[in-house]
Tab-separated table of C-alpha atoms in Angstrom:
chain	number	residue	atom	x	y	z
J	1	MET	CA	-15.078	-283.339	-72.312
J	2	ARG	CA	-16.172	-280.155	-70.512
J	3	SER	CA	-15.527	-276.927	-72.380
J	4	ASN	CA	-16.558	-274.378	-69.724
J	5	TYR	CA	-14.979	-274.682	-66.293
J	6	ILE	CA	-12.685	-273.076	-63.709
J	7	PHE	CA	-9.214	-274.483	-63.018
J	8	THR	CA	-6.411	-273.491	-60.628
J	9	SER	CA	-2.701	-274.314	-60.471
J	10	GLU	CA	0.085	-273.183	-58.157
J	11	SER	CA	3.805	-272.552	-58.357
J	12	VAL	CA	6.501	-272.122	-55.722
J	13	SER	CA	9.649	-270.022	-55.894
J	14	GLU	CA	13.280	-271.125	-55.943
J	15	GLY	CA	13.415	-270.149	-52.258
J	16	HIS	CA	10.563	-272.404	-51.161
J	17	PRO	CA	12.047	-274.980	-48.723
J	18	ASP	CA	11.203	-277.961	-50.943
J	19	LYS	CA	12.713	-276.204	-53.953
J	20	VAL	CA	15.890	-275.441	-52.008
J	21	ALA	CA	16.112	-279.179	-51.335
J	22	ASP	CA	15.435	-280.005	-55.001
J	23	ARG	CA	18.155	-277.635	-56.125
J	24	ILE	CA	20.735	-279.065	-53.747
J	25	SER	CA	19.903	-282.604	-54.865
J	26	ASP	CA	20.417	-281.611	-58.492
J	27	VAL	CA	23.660	-279.824	-57.618
J	28	VAL	CA	24.792	-283.285	-56.548
J	29	VAL	CA	23.579	-284.866	-59.805
J	30	ASP	CA	25.392	-282.237	-61.864
J	31	ALA	CA	28.598	-282.623	-59.848
J	32	PHE	CA	28.704	-286.345	-60.555
J	33	LEU	CA	27.729	-286.105	-64.238
J	34	ALA	CA	30.337	-283.384	-64.796
J	35	ARG	CA	33.032	-285.859	-63.735
J	36	ASP	CA	31.488	-289.080	-65.063
J	37	PRO	CA	28.641	-288.938	-67.617
J	38	GLU	CA	27.693	-292.500	-66.652
J	39	ALA	CA	27.514	-291.738	-62.919
J	40	ARG	CA	24.539	-292.937	-60.914
J	41	VAL	CA	22.929	-290.666	-58.337
J	42	ALA	CA	19.891	-290.922	-56.077
J	43	CYS	CA	20.180	-288.008	-53.654
J	44	GLU	CA	17.643	-286.781	-51.112
J	45	THR	CA	18.090	-283.484	-49.267
J	46	LEU	CA	16.593	-282.159	-46.030
J	47	VAL	CA	16.801	-278.462	-45.188
J	48	THR	CA	15.590	-276.905	-41.956
J	49	THR	CA	16.691	-274.140	-39.591
J	50	ASN	CA	20.399	-273.661	-40.373
J	51	ARG	CA	20.831	-277.288	-41.366
J	52	ILE	CA	21.429	-279.080	-44.683
J	53	VAL	CA	21.471	-282.886	-44.796
J	54	LEU	CA	22.234	-285.040	-47.850
J	55	ALA	CA	21.546	-288.785	-48.075
J	56	GLY	CA	21.402	-291.368	-50.836
J	57	GLU	CA	23.325	-293.615	-53.176
J	58	VAL	CA	25.924	-292.756	-55.809
J	59	ARG	CA	28.290	-294.444	-58.231
J	60	ALA	CA	31.103	-293.092	-60.370
J	61	GLY	CA	34.040	-294.558	-62.257
J	62	ASP	CA	37.735	-294.585	-61.440
J	63	ASP	CA	37.211	-294.321	-57.677
J	64	GLN	CA	36.004	-290.715	-57.969
J	65	ILE	CA	33.224	-290.900	-55.378
J	66	GLU	CA	35.155	-289.629	-52.378
J	67	GLU	CA	36.717	-286.793	-54.345
J	68	ILE	CA	33.375	-285.660	-55.787
J	69	ILE	CA	31.662	-285.866	-52.406
J	70	GLY	CA	34.513	-283.885	-50.884
J	71	GLY	CA	33.775	-280.999	-53.234
J	72	LEU	CA	30.013	-280.954	-52.725
J	73	GLU	CA	29.810	-278.688	-49.695
J	74	GLU	CA	31.201	-275.683	-51.546
J	75	LYS	CA	28.788	-276.249	-54.448
J	76	VAL	CA	25.817	-276.670	-52.118
J	77	ARG	CA	26.599	-273.496	-50.185
J	78	HIS	CA	27.048	-271.576	-53.434
J	79	ALA	CA	23.591	-272.700	-54.585
J	80	VAL	CA	21.984	-271.556	-51.334
J	81	LYS	CA	23.808	-268.223	-51.606
J	82	ASN	CA	22.633	-267.835	-55.201
J	83	ILE	CA	19.013	-268.347	-54.127
J	84	GLY	CA	19.500	-265.500	-51.668
J	85	TYR	CA	19.600	-267.067	-48.209
J	86	ALA	CA	21.828	-265.107	-45.850
J	87	GLN	CA	19.344	-264.864	-43.002
J	88	LYS	CA	19.739	-265.646	-39.327
J	89	GLY	CA	17.590	-268.784	-39.525
J	90	PHE	CA	19.057	-270.096	-42.783
J	91	HIS	CA	22.406	-268.754	-43.943
J	92	TRP	CA	24.427	-270.143	-46.828
J	93	ALA	CA	27.720	-269.845	-44.911
J	94	MET	CA	26.589	-270.749	-41.389
J	95	ALA	CA	24.133	-273.622	-41.875
J	96	ASP	CA	25.360	-276.968	-40.553
J	97	TYR	CA	26.122	-279.337	-43.429
J	98	ALA	CA	26.054	-283.135	-43.280
J	99	CYS	CA	26.553	-285.567	-46.172
J	100	HIS	CA	25.500	-289.212	-45.868
J	101	LEU	CA	25.869	-290.273	-49.507
J	102	HIS	CA	27.231	-293.781	-50.031
J	103	ALA	CA	27.905	-296.262	-52.836
J	104	GLN	CA	24.972	-297.593	-54.864
J	105	SER	CA	23.576	-301.028	-54.083
J	106	ALA	CA	25.101	-303.756	-56.236
J	107	ASP	CA	21.644	-305.354	-56.504
J	108	ILE	CA	20.253	-302.233	-58.173
J	109	ALA	CA	23.316	-301.806	-60.367
J	110	GLN	CA	23.106	-305.314	-61.814
J	111	GLY	CA	19.522	-304.710	-62.901
J	112	VAL	CA	20.269	-301.429	-64.603
J	113	ASP	CA	23.676	-302.064	-66.179
J	114	SER	CA	23.910	-303.344	-69.728
J	115	GLY	CA	25.851	-306.500	-70.461
J	116	ASP	CA	26.835	-308.896	-73.228
J	117	ASN	CA	23.307	-310.278	-73.568
J	118	LYS	CA	21.301	-307.455	-72.047
J	119	ASP	CA	20.437	-303.861	-72.848
J	120	GLU	CA	20.457	-301.239	-70.110
J	121	GLY	CA	17.413	-301.701	-67.898
J	122	ALA	CA	15.124	-299.149	-66.312
J	123	GLY	CA	16.367	-297.851	-62.977
J	124	ASP	CA	13.044	-298.600	-61.310
J	125	GLN	CA	9.524	-299.757	-62.042
J	126	GLY	CA	6.795	-297.183	-62.444
J	127	ILE	CA	4.510	-295.193	-64.717
J	128	MET	CA	5.255	-291.821	-66.258
J	129	PHE	CA	3.106	-289.283	-68.097
J	130	GLY	CA	3.708	-286.561	-70.651
J	131	TYR	CA	1.347	-283.782	-71.641
J	132	ALA	CA	1.014	-280.798	-73.934
J	133	THR	CA	-1.775	-278.354	-74.715
J	134	ASP	CA	-2.066	-275.483	-77.168
J	135	GLU	CA	-3.501	-273.038	-74.614
J	136	THR	CA	-0.135	-271.240	-74.196
J	137	GLU	CA	2.764	-270.654	-76.547
J	138	GLU	CA	4.870	-272.903	-74.313
J	139	LEU	CA	2.269	-275.661	-74.905
J	140	THR	CA	1.727	-275.958	-71.157
J	141	PRO	CA	-1.438	-275.448	-69.053
J	142	ALA	CA	-2.149	-271.741	-68.630
J	143	PRO	CA	-2.812	-271.607	-64.862
J	144	LEU	CA	0.516	-273.299	-64.147
J	145	GLN	CA	2.536	-271.336	-66.713
J	146	TRP	CA	1.190	-268.016	-65.473
J	147	SER	CA	1.832	-268.997	-61.847
J	148	HIS	CA	5.440	-269.796	-62.765
J	149	ASN	CA	5.830	-266.562	-64.713
J	150	ILE	CA	4.750	-264.405	-61.763
J	151	LEU	CA	7.301	-265.903	-59.385
J	152	ARG	CA	10.089	-265.999	-61.948
J	153	ARG	CA	9.649	-262.280	-62.656
J	154	LEU	CA	9.598	-261.426	-58.946
J	155	ALA	CA	12.785	-263.459	-58.445
J	156	GLN	CA	14.509	-261.651	-61.317
J	157	ALA	CA	13.617	-258.323	-59.724
J	158	ARG	CA	14.771	-259.527	-56.292
J	159	HIS	CA	18.152	-260.610	-57.639
J	160	ALA	CA	18.466	-257.189	-59.287
J	161	GLY	CA	17.806	-255.476	-55.943
J	162	GLU	CA	14.586	-253.850	-57.112
J	163	HIS	CA	12.432	-254.658	-54.067
J	164	ARG	CA	12.475	-255.847	-50.439
J	165	LEU	CA	10.966	-259.280	-50.897
J	166	GLU	CA	12.798	-262.428	-49.749
J	167	PRO	CA	13.294	-265.788	-51.520
J	168	ASP	CA	10.347	-267.887	-50.265
J	169	ALA	CA	7.085	-267.553	-52.190
J	170	LYS	CA	4.040	-269.326	-53.590
J	171	SER	CA	1.617	-268.264	-56.312
J	172	GLN	CA	-1.735	-269.538	-57.525
J	173	VAL	CA	-3.785	-268.573	-60.570
J	174	THR	CA	-7.449	-269.430	-61.103
J	175	VAL	CA	-8.591	-269.342	-64.728
J	176	GLN	CA	-12.034	-269.349	-66.329
J	177	TYR	CA	-12.153	-271.593	-69.404
J	178	GLU	CA	-14.705	-271.077	-72.152
J	179	ASN	CA	-14.941	-273.411	-75.144
J	180	GLY	CA	-11.946	-275.263	-73.750
J	181	MET	CA	-9.577	-272.265	-73.747
J	182	PRO	CA	-8.589	-269.689	-71.093
J	183	SER	CA	-10.872	-266.661	-71.245
J	184	ARG	CA	-9.939	-264.665	-68.117
J	185	ILE	CA	-8.158	-264.857	-64.781
J	186	LEU	CA	-10.545	-264.935	-61.853
J	187	LYS	CA	-8.126	-264.925	-58.916
J	188	ILE	CA	-4.413	-264.356	-58.328
J	189	LEU	CA	-2.891	-265.464	-55.032
J	190	VAL	CA	0.698	-264.655	-54.062
J	191	SER	CA	2.200	-265.327	-50.643
J	192	HIS	CA	5.705	-263.832	-50.567
J	193	GLN	CA	8.298	-263.643	-47.826
J	194	HIS	CA	9.409	-260.073	-47.180
J	195	GLN	CA	11.764	-258.024	-45.067
J	196	ASP	CA	10.586	-256.854	-41.672
J	197	GLY	CA	8.758	-253.537	-41.682
J	198	LEU	CA	6.659	-254.047	-44.820
J	199	ALA	CA	2.882	-253.988	-44.392
J	200	PRO	CA	0.664	-256.305	-46.498
J	201	SER	CA	-0.329	-253.280	-48.607
J	202	ASP	CA	3.370	-252.586	-49.299
J	203	VAL	CA	3.906	-256.174	-50.434
J	204	GLU	CA	0.868	-256.007	-52.714
J	205	ALA	CA	2.119	-252.743	-54.227
J	206	ILE	CA	5.427	-254.450	-55.040
J	207	ILE	CA	3.933	-257.636	-56.478
J	208	LYS	CA	1.107	-256.373	-58.691
J	209	PRO	CA	3.144	-254.480	-61.317
J	210	TYR	CA	5.551	-257.383	-61.830
J	211	ALA	CA	2.690	-259.865	-62.126
J	212	LEU	CA	0.896	-257.719	-64.655
J	213	GLU	CA	4.068	-257.538	-66.760
J	214	VAL	CA	4.028	-261.273	-67.414
J	215	LEU	CA	0.307	-262.063	-67.632
J	216	PRO	CA	-1.326	-261.988	-71.087
J	217	ALA	CA	-3.124	-258.824	-72.052
J	218	GLY	CA	-6.840	-258.971	-71.400
J	219	MET	CA	-6.706	-261.932	-69.019
J	220	VAL	CA	-6.639	-259.749	-65.897
J	221	THR	CA	-9.835	-257.728	-65.620
J	222	ALA	CA	-11.366	-255.269	-63.180
J	223	ASP	CA	-13.125	-258.247	-61.601
J	224	THR	CA	-9.949	-260.257	-61.019
J	225	GLU	CA	-9.522	-260.853	-57.293
J	226	TRP	CA	-6.037	-260.372	-55.839
J	227	LEU	CA	-4.984	-262.085	-52.617
J	228	VAL	CA	-1.503	-261.071	-51.465
J	229	ASN	CA	-0.137	-262.480	-48.192
J	230	PRO	CA	-3.638	-263.219	-46.893
J	231	THR	CA	-2.289	-264.229	-43.462
J	232	GLY	CA	-0.535	-260.859	-43.055
J	233	ASN	CA	3.133	-260.944	-41.981
J	234	PHE	CA	5.515	-263.333	-43.801
J	235	VAL	CA	8.999	-262.505	-42.511
J	236	ILE	CA	10.118	-265.922	-41.246
J	237	GLY	CA	10.224	-268.208	-44.272
J	238	GLY	CA	12.325	-270.638	-46.226
J	239	PRO	CA	13.827	-273.623	-44.390
J	240	ASP	CA	13.692	-271.658	-41.140
J	241	GLY	CA	9.917	-271.417	-41.377
J	242	ASP	CA	9.251	-274.927	-42.686
J	243	ALA	CA	11.462	-277.935	-43.398
J	244	GLY	CA	12.083	-278.770	-47.043
J	245	LEU	CA	12.544	-282.160	-48.694
J	246	THR	CA	13.479	-283.268	-52.195
J	247	GLY	CA	10.601	-284.303	-54.426
J	248	ARG	CA	7.607	-282.783	-52.651
J	249	LYS	CA	6.559	-280.464	-55.489
J	250	ILE	CA	5.941	-282.941	-58.299
J	251	ILE	CA	2.750	-281.262	-59.521
J	252	VAL	CA	4.430	-277.845	-59.614
J	253	ASP	CA	7.303	-279.482	-61.531
J	254	THR	CA	5.003	-280.976	-64.189
J	255	TYR	CA	1.516	-279.857	-65.274
J	256	GLY	CA	-0.124	-278.203	-62.293
J	257	GLY	CA	-2.702	-280.963	-61.943
J	258	ALA	CA	-4.030	-280.554	-65.491
J	259	ALA	CA	-2.558	-283.953	-66.427
J	260	PRO	CA	-1.865	-287.155	-64.479
J	261	HIS	CA	1.387	-287.808	-62.652
J	262	GLY	CA	2.935	-291.210	-62.100
J	263	GLY	CA	4.189	-290.265	-58.643
J	264	GLY	CA	7.963	-290.195	-59.105
J	265	ALA	CA	9.952	-287.043	-58.432
J	266	PHE	CA	12.707	-285.735	-60.726
J	267	SER	CA	15.368	-283.942	-58.723
J	268	GLY	CA	18.297	-285.856	-57.273
J	269	LYS	CA	18.107	-288.610	-59.904
J	270	ASP	CA	20.498	-289.352	-62.738
J	271	PRO	CA	18.900	-290.018	-66.159
J	272	THR	CA	18.942	-293.823	-65.881
J	273	LYS	CA	16.037	-293.281	-63.488
J	274	VAL	CA	13.002	-293.383	-65.769
J	275	ASP	CA	10.989	-291.374	-63.233
J	276	ARG	CA	12.946	-288.489	-64.676
J	277	SER	CA	14.137	-289.398	-68.167
J	278	ALA	CA	10.942	-291.086	-69.390
J	279	ALA	CA	8.803	-288.215	-68.085
J	280	TYR	CA	11.046	-285.861	-70.063
J	281	ALA	CA	10.741	-288.076	-73.155
J	282	LEU	CA	6.952	-288.177	-72.945
J	283	ARG	CA	6.733	-284.407	-72.554
J	284	TYR	CA	8.950	-284.139	-75.660
J	285	LEU	CA	6.728	-286.471	-77.679
J	286	ALA	CA	3.460	-284.912	-76.507
J	287	LYS	CA	4.742	-281.407	-77.220
J	288	ASN	CA	5.747	-282.410	-80.749
J	289	VAL	CA	2.325	-283.957	-81.391
J	290	VAL	CA	0.637	-280.674	-80.456
J	291	ALA	CA	3.249	-278.515	-82.220
J	292	ALA	CA	2.692	-280.562	-85.391
J	293	GLY	CA	-1.029	-279.779	-85.249
J	294	LEU	CA	-1.992	-283.425	-84.789
J	295	ALA	CA	-3.950	-282.600	-81.613
J	296	LYS	CA	-4.792	-279.638	-79.413
J	297	LYS	CA	-4.117	-281.680	-76.262
J	298	CYS	CA	-2.100	-284.844	-75.831
J	299	THR	CA	-1.512	-287.102	-72.833
J	300	LEU	CA	0.949	-290.010	-72.992
J	301	GLN	CA	1.613	-292.797	-70.491
J	302	VAL	CA	4.460	-295.321	-70.357
J	303	SER	CA	5.306	-298.034	-67.825
J	304	TYR	CA	8.539	-299.852	-66.955
J	305	ALA	CA	9.864	-302.721	-64.854
J	306	ILE	CA	13.167	-302.371	-63.025
J	307	GLY	CA	16.001	-303.946	-64.997
J	308	VAL	CA	13.906	-304.302	-68.188
J	309	SER	CA	14.782	-302.075	-71.126
J	310	ARG	CA	11.576	-302.007	-73.185
J	311	PRO	CA	8.440	-300.358	-71.820
J	312	LEU	CA	5.669	-302.615	-70.604
J	313	SER	CA	2.995	-300.367	-72.115
J	314	PHE	CA	2.459	-297.132	-74.024
J	315	TYR	CA	-0.782	-295.131	-74.238
J	316	VAL	CA	-1.987	-292.044	-76.150
J	317	ASP	CA	-5.012	-289.854	-75.400
J	318	THR	CA	-5.716	-286.753	-77.495
J	319	HIS	CA	-8.874	-285.882	-75.516
J	320	GLY	CA	-11.126	-285.789	-78.557
J	321	THR	CA	-8.943	-283.150	-80.250
J	322	GLY	CA	-6.828	-285.479	-82.409
J	323	GLN	CA	-6.554	-285.113	-86.167
J	324	VAL	CA	-5.025	-288.599	-86.525
J	325	SER	CA	-5.533	-292.070	-85.071
J	326	GLU	CA	-4.399	-292.523	-81.463
J	327	GLU	CA	-3.587	-296.150	-82.270
J	328	LYS	CA	-1.279	-294.993	-85.070
J	329	LEU	CA	0.415	-292.544	-82.695
J	330	GLU	CA	0.955	-295.411	-80.251
J	331	GLU	CA	2.853	-297.239	-82.994
J	332	ILE	CA	4.889	-294.289	-84.225
J	333	LEU	CA	5.851	-292.247	-81.172
J	334	PRO	CA	7.981	-294.770	-79.214
J	335	GLU	CA	10.051	-295.566	-82.311
J	336	LEU	CA	10.987	-291.902	-82.720
J	337	ILE	CA	13.119	-292.403	-79.597
J	338	GLY	CA	14.436	-295.917	-80.176
J	339	GLY	CA	11.519	-297.716	-78.586
J	340	LEU	CA	11.682	-295.577	-75.428
J	341	THR	CA	14.397	-297.688	-73.835
J	342	PRO	CA	16.252	-295.838	-71.062
J	343	LYS	CA	19.445	-295.761	-73.104
J	344	SER	CA	17.761	-294.487	-76.268
J	345	ILE	CA	16.064	-291.718	-74.276
J	346	ARG	CA	19.343	-290.628	-72.700
J	347	LEU	CA	21.132	-290.604	-76.055
J	348	HIS	CA	18.363	-288.902	-78.036
J	349	LEU	CA	17.861	-286.107	-75.506
J	350	GLY	CA	21.522	-285.840	-74.460
J	351	LEU	CA	20.738	-286.320	-70.781
J	352	ASN	CA	24.138	-287.432	-69.457
J	353	LYS	CA	25.260	-283.856	-68.845
J	354	PRO	CA	25.288	-281.498	-65.846
J	355	ILE	CA	22.069	-279.747	-66.911
J	356	TYR	CA	19.769	-280.373	-63.962
J	357	GLU	CA	20.291	-277.667	-61.338
J	358	ARG	CA	18.595	-275.163	-63.658
J	359	THR	CA	15.447	-277.318	-63.886
J	360	THR	CA	14.521	-277.092	-60.223
J	361	ALA	CA	12.532	-273.839	-60.216
J	362	TYR	CA	9.535	-272.675	-62.263
J	363	GLY	CA	8.829	-276.017	-63.904
J	364	HIS	CA	10.736	-278.723	-65.723
J	365	PHE	CA	8.465	-278.079	-68.714
J	366	GLY	CA	7.574	-274.924	-70.610
J	367	GLN	CA	11.091	-273.482	-70.495
J	368	LYS	CA	13.254	-272.661	-73.508
J	369	PRO	CA	15.917	-275.158	-74.648
J	370	ASP	CA	19.469	-274.077	-73.864
J	371	ALA	CA	22.375	-274.099	-76.316
J	372	ASP	CA	24.283	-276.602	-74.157
J	373	GLY	CA	21.463	-279.160	-74.239
J	374	GLY	CA	19.517	-278.090	-71.181
J	375	PHE	CA	15.752	-278.566	-71.535
J	376	SER	CA	16.334	-280.582	-74.716
J	377	TRP	CA	12.934	-282.198	-74.148
J	378	GLU	CA	11.325	-278.840	-74.981
J	379	ASN	CA	12.559	-278.944	-78.591
J	380	THR	CA	10.020	-279.445	-81.385
J	381	ASP	CA	12.408	-281.089	-83.845
J	382	LEU	CA	10.088	-284.063	-84.484
J	383	VAL	CA	7.340	-281.971	-86.068
J	384	GLU	CA	8.284	-282.654	-89.677
J	385	ALA	CA	8.743	-286.384	-89.052
J	386	LEU	CA	5.309	-286.560	-87.433
J	387	LYS	CA	3.621	-284.627	-90.221
J	388	GLY	CA	5.273	-286.905	-92.776
J	389	ALA	CA	4.009	-290.017	-91.032
J	390	PHE	CA	0.340	-289.190	-91.718
């Protein structure tokens, strides 16, 4: 395992077109779960110049589907307004809205539903990964966490009316690692939409102080290279500048490329979809392994078959940093969440709640758990159980 290297990760803001689409898709998930905790949702969203299109499959009890769908437009427009889009090319009140959601396939439902002789099955086949590292207090990879932090701080300032930047933005942080840990930031790249009339130097003068607020002391040096809006003008942005689709920022959502990804997106999916719920569960387990001091880094993999409740496989890699047997962890970890069946994951983490809209910007991991159960997979409440097992 290399100990000295350079690594880069990126983040995108809540106003990035793909993130607008992710947020709308999770507005739909939350709307259904708020009415029926057992609802099924698979929603894809397209946003482009003054147009919002929803498509996918849904299911809810007591013939609620039409009523829930009927109330979606108001919720969707409110989300777009909250992001900050009231521009000519993409306006929360004036964008055309089209909803093509329809009832879930009975073939899929029969594979997932529990029955007299069958536990609830996985909503799809696939592989999922979880990861944690001790290089930040959030136990996430530093380049990704710091990229998120820059854009989150700029968004907070924008919502407070402190500057003339607009919602669409991307960031990228390049970090020098020495002895396996971050030693300094080599480059910081921020491309940020702005109001007309600002020169690139004006945008850089706005961005730098906010970025420095949230980056660790000593990591930015006199040699750190800053690249702010390297193409120059960035006035036309958001869905007017580039179409956005649900699920196109899966590396931003997870570990910034520092760990593998199984390929499945999160947003727009209810928690029976293991693309989402199992990835959350594995992050939870990996984070607890690192928080318990059993490893400095931990990668987990799980695989499922559609309609089958138990995982097909489970794998642990502590990257040579483990203090305990990886084989023993492979025995113990799944049983801490009921064998990692879809139902046990949903129950343990409390996932059948309207808690997903908030996850769609600045990472699904590395955020603080909320009192209402949001980001429950970021809790470290398994630490004592793990320490006691060895």
